[in-house]
mmCIF file of C-alpha atoms in Angstrom:
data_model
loop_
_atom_site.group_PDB
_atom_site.id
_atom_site.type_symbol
_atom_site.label_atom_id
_atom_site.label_comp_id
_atom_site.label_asym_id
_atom_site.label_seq_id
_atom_site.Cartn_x
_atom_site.Cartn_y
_atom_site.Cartn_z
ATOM 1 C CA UNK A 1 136.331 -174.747 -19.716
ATOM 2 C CA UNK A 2 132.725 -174.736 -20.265
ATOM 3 C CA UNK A 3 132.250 -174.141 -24.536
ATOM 4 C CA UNK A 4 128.413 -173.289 -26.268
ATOM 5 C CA UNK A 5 128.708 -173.975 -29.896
ATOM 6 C CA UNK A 6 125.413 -172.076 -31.519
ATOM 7 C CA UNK A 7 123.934 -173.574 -34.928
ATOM 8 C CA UNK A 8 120.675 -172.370 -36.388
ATOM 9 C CA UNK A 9 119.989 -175.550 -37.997
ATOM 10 C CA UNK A 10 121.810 -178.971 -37.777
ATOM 11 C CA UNK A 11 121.075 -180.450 -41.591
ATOM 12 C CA UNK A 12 123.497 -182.614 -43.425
ATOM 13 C CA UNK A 13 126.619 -180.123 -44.581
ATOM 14 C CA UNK A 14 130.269 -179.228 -44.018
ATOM 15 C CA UNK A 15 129.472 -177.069 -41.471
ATOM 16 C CA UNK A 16 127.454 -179.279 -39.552
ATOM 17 C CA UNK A 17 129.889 -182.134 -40.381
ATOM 18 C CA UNK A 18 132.791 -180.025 -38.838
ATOM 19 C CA UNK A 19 130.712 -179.010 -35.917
ATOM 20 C CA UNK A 20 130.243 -182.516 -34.926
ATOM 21 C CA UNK A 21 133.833 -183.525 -35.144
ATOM 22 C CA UNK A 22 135.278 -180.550 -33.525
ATOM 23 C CA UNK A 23 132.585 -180.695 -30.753
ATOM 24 C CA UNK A 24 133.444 -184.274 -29.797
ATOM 25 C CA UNK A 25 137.052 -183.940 -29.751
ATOM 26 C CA UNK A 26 136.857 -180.975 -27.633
ATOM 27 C CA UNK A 27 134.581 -183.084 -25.266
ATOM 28 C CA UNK A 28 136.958 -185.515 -24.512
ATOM 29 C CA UNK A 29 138.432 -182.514 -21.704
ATOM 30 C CA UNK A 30 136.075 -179.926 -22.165
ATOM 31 C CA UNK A 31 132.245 -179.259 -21.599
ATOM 32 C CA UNK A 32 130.726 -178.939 -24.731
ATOM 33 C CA UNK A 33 126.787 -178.035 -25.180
ATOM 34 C CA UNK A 34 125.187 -177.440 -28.529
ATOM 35 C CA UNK A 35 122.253 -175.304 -29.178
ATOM 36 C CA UNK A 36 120.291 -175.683 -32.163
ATOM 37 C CA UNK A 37 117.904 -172.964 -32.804
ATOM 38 C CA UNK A 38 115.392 -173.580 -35.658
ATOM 39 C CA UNK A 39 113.447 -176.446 -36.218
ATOM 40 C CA UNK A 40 115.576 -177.782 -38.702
ATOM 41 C CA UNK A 41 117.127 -181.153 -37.536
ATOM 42 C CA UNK A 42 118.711 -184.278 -39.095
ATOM 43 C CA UNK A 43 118.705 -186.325 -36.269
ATOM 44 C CA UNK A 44 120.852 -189.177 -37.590
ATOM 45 C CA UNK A 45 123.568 -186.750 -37.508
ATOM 46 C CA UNK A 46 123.192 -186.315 -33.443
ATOM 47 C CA UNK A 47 123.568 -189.976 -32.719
ATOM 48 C CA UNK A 48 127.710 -189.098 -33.858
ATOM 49 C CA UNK A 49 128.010 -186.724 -31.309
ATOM 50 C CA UNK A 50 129.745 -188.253 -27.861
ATOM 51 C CA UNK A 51 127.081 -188.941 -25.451
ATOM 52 C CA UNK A 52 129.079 -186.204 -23.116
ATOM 53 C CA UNK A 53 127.945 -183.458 -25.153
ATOM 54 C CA UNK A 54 124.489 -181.697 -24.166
ATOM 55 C CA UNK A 55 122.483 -181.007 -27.365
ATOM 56 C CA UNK A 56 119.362 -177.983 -26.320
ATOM 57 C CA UNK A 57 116.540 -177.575 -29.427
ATOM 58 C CA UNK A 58 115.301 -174.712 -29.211
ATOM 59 C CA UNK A 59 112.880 -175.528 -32.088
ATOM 60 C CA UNK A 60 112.145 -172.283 -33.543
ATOM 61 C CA UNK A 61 110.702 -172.003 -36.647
ATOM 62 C CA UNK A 62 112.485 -170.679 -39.338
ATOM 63 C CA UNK A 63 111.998 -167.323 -39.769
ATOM 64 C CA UNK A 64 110.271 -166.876 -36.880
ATOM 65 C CA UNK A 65 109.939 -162.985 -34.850
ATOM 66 C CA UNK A 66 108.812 -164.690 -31.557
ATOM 67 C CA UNK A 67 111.059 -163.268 -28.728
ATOM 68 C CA UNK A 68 110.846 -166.553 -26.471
ATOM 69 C CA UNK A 69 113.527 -168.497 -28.309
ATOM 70 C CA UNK A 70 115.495 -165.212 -28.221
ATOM 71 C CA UNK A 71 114.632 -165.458 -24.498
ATOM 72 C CA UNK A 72 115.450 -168.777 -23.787
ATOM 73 C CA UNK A 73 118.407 -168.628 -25.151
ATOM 74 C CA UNK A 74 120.065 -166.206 -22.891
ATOM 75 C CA UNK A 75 118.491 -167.435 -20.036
ATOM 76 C CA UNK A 76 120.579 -170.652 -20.904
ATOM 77 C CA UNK A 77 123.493 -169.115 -21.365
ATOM 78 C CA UNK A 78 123.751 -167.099 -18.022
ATOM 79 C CA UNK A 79 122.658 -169.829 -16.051
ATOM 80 C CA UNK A 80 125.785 -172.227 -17.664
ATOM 81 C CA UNK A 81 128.204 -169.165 -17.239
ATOM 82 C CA UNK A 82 130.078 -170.279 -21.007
ATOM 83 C CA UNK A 83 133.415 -169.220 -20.768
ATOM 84 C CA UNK A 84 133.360 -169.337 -24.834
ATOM 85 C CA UNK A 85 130.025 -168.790 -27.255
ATOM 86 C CA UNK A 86 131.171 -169.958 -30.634
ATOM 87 C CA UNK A 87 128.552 -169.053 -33.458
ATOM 88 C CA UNK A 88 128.384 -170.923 -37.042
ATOM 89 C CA UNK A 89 126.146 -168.374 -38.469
ATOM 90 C CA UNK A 90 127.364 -165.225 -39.233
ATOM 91 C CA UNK A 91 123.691 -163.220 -37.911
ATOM 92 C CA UNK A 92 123.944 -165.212 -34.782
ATOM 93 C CA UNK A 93 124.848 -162.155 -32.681
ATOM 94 C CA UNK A 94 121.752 -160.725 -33.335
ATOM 95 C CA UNK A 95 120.472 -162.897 -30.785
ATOM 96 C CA UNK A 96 122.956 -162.522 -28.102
ATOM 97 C CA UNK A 97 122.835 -159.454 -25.330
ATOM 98 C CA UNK A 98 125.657 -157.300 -25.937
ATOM 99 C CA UNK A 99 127.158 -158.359 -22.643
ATOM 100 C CA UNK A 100 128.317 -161.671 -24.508
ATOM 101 C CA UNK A 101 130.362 -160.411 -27.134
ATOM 102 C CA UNK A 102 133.833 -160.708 -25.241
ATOM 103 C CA UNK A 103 133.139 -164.237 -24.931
ATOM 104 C CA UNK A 104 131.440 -164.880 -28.882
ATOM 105 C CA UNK A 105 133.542 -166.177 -31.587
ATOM 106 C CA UNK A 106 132.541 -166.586 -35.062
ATOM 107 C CA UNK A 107 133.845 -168.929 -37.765
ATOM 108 C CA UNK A 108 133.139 -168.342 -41.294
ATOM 109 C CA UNK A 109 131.921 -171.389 -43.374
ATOM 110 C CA UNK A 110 132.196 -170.199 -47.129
ATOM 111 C CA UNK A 111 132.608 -167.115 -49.294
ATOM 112 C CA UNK A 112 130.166 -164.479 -50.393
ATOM 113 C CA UNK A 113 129.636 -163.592 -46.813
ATOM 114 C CA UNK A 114 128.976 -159.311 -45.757
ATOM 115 C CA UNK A 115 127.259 -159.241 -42.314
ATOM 116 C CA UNK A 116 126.404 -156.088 -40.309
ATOM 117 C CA UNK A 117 126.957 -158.614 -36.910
ATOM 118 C CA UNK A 118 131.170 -159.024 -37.466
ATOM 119 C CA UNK A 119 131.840 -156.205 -34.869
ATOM 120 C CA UNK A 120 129.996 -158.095 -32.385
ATOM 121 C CA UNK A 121 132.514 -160.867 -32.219
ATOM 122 C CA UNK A 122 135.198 -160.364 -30.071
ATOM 123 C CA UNK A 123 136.999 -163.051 -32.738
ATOM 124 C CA UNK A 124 136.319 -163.860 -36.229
ATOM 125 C CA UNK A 125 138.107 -167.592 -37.732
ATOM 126 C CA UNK A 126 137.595 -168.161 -41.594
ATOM 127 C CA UNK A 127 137.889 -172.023 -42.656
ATOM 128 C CA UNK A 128 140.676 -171.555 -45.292
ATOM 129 C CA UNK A 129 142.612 -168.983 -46.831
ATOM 130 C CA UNK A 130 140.139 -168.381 -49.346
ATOM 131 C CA UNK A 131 137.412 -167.717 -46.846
ATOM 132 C CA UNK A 132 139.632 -164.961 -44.739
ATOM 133 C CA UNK A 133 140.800 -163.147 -48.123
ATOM 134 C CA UNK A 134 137.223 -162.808 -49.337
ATOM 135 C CA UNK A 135 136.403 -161.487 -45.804
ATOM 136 C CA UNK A 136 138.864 -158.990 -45.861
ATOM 137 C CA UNK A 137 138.025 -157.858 -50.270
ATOM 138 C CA UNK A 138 134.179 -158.062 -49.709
ATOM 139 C CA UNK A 139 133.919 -156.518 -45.965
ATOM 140 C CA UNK A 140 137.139 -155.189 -44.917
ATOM 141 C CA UNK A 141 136.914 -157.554 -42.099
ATOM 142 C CA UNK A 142 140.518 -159.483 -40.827
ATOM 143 C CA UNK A 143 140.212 -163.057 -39.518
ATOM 144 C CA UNK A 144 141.795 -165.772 -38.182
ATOM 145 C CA UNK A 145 142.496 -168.966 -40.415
ATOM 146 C CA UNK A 146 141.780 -172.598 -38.717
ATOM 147 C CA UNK A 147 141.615 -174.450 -41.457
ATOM 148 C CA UNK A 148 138.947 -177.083 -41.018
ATOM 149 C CA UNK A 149 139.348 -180.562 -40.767
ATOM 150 C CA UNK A 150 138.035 -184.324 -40.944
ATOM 151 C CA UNK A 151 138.610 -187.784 -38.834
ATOM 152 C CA UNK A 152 141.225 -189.792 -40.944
ATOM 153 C CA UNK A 153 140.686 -192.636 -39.411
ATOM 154 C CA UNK A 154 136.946 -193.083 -40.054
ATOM 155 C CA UNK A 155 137.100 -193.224 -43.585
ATOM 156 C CA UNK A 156 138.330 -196.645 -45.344
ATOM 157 C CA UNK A 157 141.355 -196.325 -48.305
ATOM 158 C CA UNK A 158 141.614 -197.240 -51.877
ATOM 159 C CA UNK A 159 144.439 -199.848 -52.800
ATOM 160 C CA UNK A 160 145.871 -199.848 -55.886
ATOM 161 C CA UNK A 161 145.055 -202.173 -58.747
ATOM 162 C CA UNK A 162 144.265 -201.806 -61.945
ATOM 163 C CA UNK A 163 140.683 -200.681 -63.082
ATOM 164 C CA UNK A 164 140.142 -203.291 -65.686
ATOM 165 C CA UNK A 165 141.150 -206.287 -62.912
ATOM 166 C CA UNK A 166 137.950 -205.000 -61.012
ATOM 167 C CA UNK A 167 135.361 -203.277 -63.799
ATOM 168 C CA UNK A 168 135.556 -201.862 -67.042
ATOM 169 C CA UNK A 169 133.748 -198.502 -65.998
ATOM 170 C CA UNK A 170 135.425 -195.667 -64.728
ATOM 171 C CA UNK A 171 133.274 -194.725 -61.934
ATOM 172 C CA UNK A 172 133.192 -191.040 -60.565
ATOM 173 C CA UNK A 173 131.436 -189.597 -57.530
ATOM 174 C CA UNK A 174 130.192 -186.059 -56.391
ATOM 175 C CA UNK A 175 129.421 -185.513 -53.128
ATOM 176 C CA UNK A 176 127.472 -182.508 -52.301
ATOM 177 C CA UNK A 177 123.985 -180.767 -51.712
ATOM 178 C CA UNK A 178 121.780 -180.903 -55.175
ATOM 179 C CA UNK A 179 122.337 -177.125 -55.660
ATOM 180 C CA UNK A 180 123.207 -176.172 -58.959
ATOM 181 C CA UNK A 181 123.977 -172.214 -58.697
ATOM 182 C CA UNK A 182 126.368 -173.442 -56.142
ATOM 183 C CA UNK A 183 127.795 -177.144 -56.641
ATOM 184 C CA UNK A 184 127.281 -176.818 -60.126
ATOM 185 C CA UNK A 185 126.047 -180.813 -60.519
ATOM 186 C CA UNK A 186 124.927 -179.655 -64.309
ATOM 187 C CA UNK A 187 128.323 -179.266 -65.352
ATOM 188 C CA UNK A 188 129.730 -182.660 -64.612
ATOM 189 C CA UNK A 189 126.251 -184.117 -66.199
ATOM 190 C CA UNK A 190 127.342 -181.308 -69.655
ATOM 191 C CA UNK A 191 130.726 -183.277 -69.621
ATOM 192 C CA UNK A 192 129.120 -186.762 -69.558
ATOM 193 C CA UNK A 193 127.193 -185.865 -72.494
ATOM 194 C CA UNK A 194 130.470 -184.535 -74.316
ATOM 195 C CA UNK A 195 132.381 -188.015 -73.587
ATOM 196 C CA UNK A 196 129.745 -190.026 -74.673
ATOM 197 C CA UNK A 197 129.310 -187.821 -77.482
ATOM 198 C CA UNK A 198 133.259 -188.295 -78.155
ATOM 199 C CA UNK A 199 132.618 -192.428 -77.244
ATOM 200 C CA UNK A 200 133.584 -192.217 -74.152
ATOM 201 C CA UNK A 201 130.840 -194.066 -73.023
ATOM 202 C CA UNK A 202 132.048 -196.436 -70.384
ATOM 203 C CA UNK A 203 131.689 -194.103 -67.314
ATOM 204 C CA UNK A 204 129.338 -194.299 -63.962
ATOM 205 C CA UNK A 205 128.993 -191.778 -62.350
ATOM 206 C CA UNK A 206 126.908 -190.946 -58.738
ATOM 207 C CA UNK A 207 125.831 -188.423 -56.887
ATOM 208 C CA UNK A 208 125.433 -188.233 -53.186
ATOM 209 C CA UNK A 209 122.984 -185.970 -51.823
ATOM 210 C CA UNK A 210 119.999 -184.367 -51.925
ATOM 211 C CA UNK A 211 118.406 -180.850 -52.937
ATOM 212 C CA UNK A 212 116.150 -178.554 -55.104
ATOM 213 C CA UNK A 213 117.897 -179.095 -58.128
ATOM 214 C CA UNK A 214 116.899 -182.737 -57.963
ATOM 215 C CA UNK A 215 114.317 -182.394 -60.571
ATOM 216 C CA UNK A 216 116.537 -180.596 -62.803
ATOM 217 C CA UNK A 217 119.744 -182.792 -62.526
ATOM 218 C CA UNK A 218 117.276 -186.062 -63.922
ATOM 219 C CA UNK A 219 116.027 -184.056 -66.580
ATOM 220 C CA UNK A 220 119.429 -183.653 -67.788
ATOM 221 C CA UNK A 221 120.176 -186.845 -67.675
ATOM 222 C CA UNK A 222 116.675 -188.213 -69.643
ATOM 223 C CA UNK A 223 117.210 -185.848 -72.171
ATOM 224 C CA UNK A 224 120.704 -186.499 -72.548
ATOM 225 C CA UNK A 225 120.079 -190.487 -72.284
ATOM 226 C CA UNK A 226 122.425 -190.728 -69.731
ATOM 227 C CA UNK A 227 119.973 -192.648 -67.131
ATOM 228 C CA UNK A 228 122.589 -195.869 -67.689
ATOM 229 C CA UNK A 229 125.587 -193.844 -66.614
ATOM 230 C CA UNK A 230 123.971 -191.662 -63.556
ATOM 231 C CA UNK A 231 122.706 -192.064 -60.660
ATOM 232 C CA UNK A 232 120.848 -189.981 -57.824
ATOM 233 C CA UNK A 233 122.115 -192.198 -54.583
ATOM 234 C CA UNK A 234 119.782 -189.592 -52.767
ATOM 235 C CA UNK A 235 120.993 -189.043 -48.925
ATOM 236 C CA UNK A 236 123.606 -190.738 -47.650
ATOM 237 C CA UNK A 237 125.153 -190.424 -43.732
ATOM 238 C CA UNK A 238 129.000 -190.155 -43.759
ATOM 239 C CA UNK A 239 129.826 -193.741 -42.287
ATOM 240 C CA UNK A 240 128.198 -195.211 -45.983
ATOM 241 C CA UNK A 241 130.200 -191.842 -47.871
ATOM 242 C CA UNK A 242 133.043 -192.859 -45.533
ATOM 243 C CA UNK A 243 133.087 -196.968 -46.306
ATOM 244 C CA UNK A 244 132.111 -196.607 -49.834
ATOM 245 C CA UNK A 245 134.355 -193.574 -51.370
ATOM 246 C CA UNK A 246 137.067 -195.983 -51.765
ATOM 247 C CA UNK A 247 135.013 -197.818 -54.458
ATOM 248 C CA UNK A 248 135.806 -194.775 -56.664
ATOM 249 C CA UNK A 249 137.965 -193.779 -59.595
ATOM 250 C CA UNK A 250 137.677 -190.254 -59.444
ATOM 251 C CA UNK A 251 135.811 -187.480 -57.087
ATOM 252 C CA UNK A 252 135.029 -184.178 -58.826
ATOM 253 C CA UNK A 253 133.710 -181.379 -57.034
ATOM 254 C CA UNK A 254 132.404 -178.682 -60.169
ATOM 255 C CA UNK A 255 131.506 -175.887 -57.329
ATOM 256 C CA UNK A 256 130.978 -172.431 -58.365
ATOM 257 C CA UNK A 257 131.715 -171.256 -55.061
ATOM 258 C CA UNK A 258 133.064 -173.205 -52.274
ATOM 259 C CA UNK A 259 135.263 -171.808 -48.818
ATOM 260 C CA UNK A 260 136.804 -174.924 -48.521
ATOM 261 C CA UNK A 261 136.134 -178.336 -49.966
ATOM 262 C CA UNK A 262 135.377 -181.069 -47.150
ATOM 263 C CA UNK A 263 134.367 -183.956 -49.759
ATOM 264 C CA UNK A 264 137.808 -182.933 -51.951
ATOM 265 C CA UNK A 265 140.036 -183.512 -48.621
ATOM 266 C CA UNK A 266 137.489 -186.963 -47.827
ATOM 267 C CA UNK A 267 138.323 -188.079 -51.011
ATOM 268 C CA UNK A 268 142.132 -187.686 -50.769
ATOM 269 C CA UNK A 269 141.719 -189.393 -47.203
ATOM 270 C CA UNK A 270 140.399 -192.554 -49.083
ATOM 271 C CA UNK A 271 143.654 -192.240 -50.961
ATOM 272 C CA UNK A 272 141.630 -191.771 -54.598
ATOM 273 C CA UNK A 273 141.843 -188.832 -57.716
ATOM 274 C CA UNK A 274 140.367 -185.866 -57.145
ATOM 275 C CA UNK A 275 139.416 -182.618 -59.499
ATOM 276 C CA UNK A 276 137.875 -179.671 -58.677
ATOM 277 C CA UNK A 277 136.600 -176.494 -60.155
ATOM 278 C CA UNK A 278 139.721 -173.867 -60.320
ATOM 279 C CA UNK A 279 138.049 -171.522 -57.672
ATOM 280 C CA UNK A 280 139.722 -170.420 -54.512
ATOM 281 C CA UNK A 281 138.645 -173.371 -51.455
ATOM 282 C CA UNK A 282 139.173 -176.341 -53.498
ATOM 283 C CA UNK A 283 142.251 -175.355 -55.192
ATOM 284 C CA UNK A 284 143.926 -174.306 -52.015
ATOM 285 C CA UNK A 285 142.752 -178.108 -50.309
ATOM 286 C CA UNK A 286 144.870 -179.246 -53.694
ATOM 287 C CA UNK A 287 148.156 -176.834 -53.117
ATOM 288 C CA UNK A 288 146.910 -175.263 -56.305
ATOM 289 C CA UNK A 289 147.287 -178.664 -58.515
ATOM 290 C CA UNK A 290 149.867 -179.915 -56.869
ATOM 291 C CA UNK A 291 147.697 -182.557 -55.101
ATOM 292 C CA UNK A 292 145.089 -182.917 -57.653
ATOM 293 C CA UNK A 293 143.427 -182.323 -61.387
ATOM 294 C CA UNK A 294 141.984 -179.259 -61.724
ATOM 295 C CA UNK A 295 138.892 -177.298 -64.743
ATOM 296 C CA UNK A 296 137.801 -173.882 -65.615
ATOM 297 C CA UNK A 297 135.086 -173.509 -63.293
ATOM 298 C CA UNK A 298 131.848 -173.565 -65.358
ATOM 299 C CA UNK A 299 133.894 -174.773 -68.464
ATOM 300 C CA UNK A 300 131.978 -177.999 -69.612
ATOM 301 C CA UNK A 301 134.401 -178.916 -72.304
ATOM 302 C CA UNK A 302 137.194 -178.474 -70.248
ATOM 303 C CA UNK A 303 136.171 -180.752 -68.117
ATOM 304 C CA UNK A 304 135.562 -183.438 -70.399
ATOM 305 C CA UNK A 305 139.066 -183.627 -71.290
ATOM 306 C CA UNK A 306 139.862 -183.379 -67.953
ATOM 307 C CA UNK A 307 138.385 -186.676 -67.250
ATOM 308 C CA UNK A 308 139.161 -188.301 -70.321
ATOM 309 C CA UNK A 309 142.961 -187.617 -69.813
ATOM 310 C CA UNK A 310 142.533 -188.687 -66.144
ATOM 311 C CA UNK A 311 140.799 -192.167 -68.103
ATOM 312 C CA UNK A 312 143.092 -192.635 -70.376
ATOM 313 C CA UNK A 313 146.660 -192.418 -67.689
ATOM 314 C CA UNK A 314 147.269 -194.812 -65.486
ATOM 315 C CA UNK A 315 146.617 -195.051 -61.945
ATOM 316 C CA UNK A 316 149.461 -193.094 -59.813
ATOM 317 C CA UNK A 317 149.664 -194.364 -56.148
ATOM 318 C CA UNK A 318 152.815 -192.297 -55.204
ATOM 319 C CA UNK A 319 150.411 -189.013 -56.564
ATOM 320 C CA UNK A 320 147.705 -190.055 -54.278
ATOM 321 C CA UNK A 321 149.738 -191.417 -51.231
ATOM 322 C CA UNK A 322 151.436 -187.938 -51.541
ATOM 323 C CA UNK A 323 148.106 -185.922 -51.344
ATOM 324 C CA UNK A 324 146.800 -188.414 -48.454
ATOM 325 C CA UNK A 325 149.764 -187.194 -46.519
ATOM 326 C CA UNK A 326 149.057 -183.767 -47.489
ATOM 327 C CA UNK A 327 145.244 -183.770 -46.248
ATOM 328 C CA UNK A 328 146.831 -185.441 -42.992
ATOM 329 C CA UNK A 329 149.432 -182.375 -42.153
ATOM 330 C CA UNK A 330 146.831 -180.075 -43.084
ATOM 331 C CA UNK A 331 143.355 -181.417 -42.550
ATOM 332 C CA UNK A 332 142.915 -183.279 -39.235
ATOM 333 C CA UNK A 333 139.594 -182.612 -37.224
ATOM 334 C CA UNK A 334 142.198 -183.292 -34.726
ATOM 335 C CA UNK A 335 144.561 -180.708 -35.163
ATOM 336 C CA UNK A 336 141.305 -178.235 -36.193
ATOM 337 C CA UNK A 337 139.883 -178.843 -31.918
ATOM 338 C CA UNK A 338 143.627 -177.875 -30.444
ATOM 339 C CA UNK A 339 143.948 -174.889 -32.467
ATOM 340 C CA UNK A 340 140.610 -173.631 -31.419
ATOM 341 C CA UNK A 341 141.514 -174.217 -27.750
ATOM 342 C CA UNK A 342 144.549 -172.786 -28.593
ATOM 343 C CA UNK A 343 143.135 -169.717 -29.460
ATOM 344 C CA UNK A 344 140.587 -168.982 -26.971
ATOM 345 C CA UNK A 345 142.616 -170.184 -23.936
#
């Protein structure tokens, strides 16, 4: 079987980040090209794809109304004869010739999505739960769910032992893009102001990433004083997220919107605490609290007492060992590539 995935950009993100695992397990007894269309490209992300898959830049500029990528593109697809287009961007179809639909598949990355382009899919695939209910409330549009999925065995596991036998600081880690209408980086920054406010002083907390709300998010913290309890790590590629998350005592994730909630299901894979904003994606990656801590969404105050109750008990290895199992049944890249296949054998 011959399989196109079709990305307009290949930056640092979940979807990205899935596309590369799923794409190099499917290569192990598939073909598997990648186009990238727009001239948006973090390269150290390509050297993790198997050297079996065929990556083709288009390098269009974003935004762009020039026909020849538009051209190029089919011309590469008729002359590889893909038995299965799968697009990662809902407006995709707009450049495909209608002749491709029967073979075009869609998967939808995150909420908040209401495209004119779903009837040109001959399947659509929603990430989570969340992701296909929201299709079906905001376009009337049914999907598949394949939930998505991470390699286990690349990232390294917490043991247990007791914080004060290896620092005094609690440290905490967010993971995300520097967005704060979506990831909502403000709020956990609000709550460190609270606890220190309260004299809960002794926490460290870093985030992971980089984005437009960069300038912002260090504001906060100067005016807040804060400067000796956050940092900005900046970028970071996933085999340092991967090696280092175990260093942790808590990941919170204080989205405002999320379809899934990789970095929650990374950090149960490195076996540490994780809380989330009470919206849809991250609370179904928890089982709805029953894997992890959970905060009104937006709701600084609540989560300051959220992570000052999380300070104050002690550390709970059956709790975690029971959502790293959890993540494993549900959440292996692995198990993400065979139900694809599965479904468009």
């Amino acid at each position: 079987m011959r399989i196109l995935h079709l990305i307009f950009s290949m930056q640092v993100g979940g979807t990205e980040s899935m596309l590369v695992d799923i794409a190099n397990c499917q290569s192990v007894n598939e073909k598997v090209d990648i186009i990238i269309v727009n001239d948006e490209i973090h390269e150290p992300l390509l050297t993790k794809l198997d050297k079996a898959i065929n990556v083709i830049k288009l390098k269009r500029k974003p935004g762009s109304k020039s026909i020849f990528p538009i051209l190029q593109l089919q011309t590469i697809i008729l002359k590889n004869r893909y038995n299965i287009i799968h697009c990662h961007n809902h407006n995709m179809a707009g450049m495909l010739l209608p002749v491709f639909k029967k073979r075009s598949i869609l998967t939808v990355h995150t909420t908040g999505v209401k495209s004119v382009f779903f009837s040109k899919y001959k399947n659509i695939y929603a990430i989570s739960q969340a992701v296909a209910n929201d299709l079906k409330q905001r376009a009337d549009v049914s999907s598949i769910v394949v939930n998505n999925g991470i390699d286990f065995s690349q990232i390294e596991t917490k043991k247990l032992q007791c914080r004060t036998e290896r620092h005094e600081n609690f440290h905490i880690v967010q993971v995300s893009r520097l967005n704060t209408n979506n990831k909502g980086q403000h709020v956990l920054i609000e709550a460190a102001r609270i606890l220190k406010e309260r004299g809960v002083d002794n926490i460290e907390i870093d985030f992971i990433g980089e984005g437009k709300s960069l300038d912002k998010l260090q504001d906060l913290v100067n005016d807040y004083q804060l400067d000796k309890n956050i940092r900005f790590l900046g970028l970071r590629d996933r085999s340092y997220i991967y090696s280092h998350l175990k260093n942790y005592d808590l990941l919170v994730q204080p989205s405002f919107y999320e379809g899934f909630g990789l970095t929650v299901v990374e950090g149960m894979a490195a076996k540490i605490p994780v809380l989330v904003s009470n919206i849809e994606g991250p609370m179904e990656v928890i089982e709805f609290g029953k894997y992890g801590d959970f905060f009104e969404v937006g709701n600084v105050n609540c989560l300051a007492d959220k992570i000052q109750e999380i300070i104050q008990r002690s550390e709970n290895q059956k709790a975690v060992e029971m959502a790293y199992e959890y993540a494993l049944k549900n959440y292996s890249v692995q198990s993400t590539a065979k139900r694809y296949l599965e479904e468009v054998k």
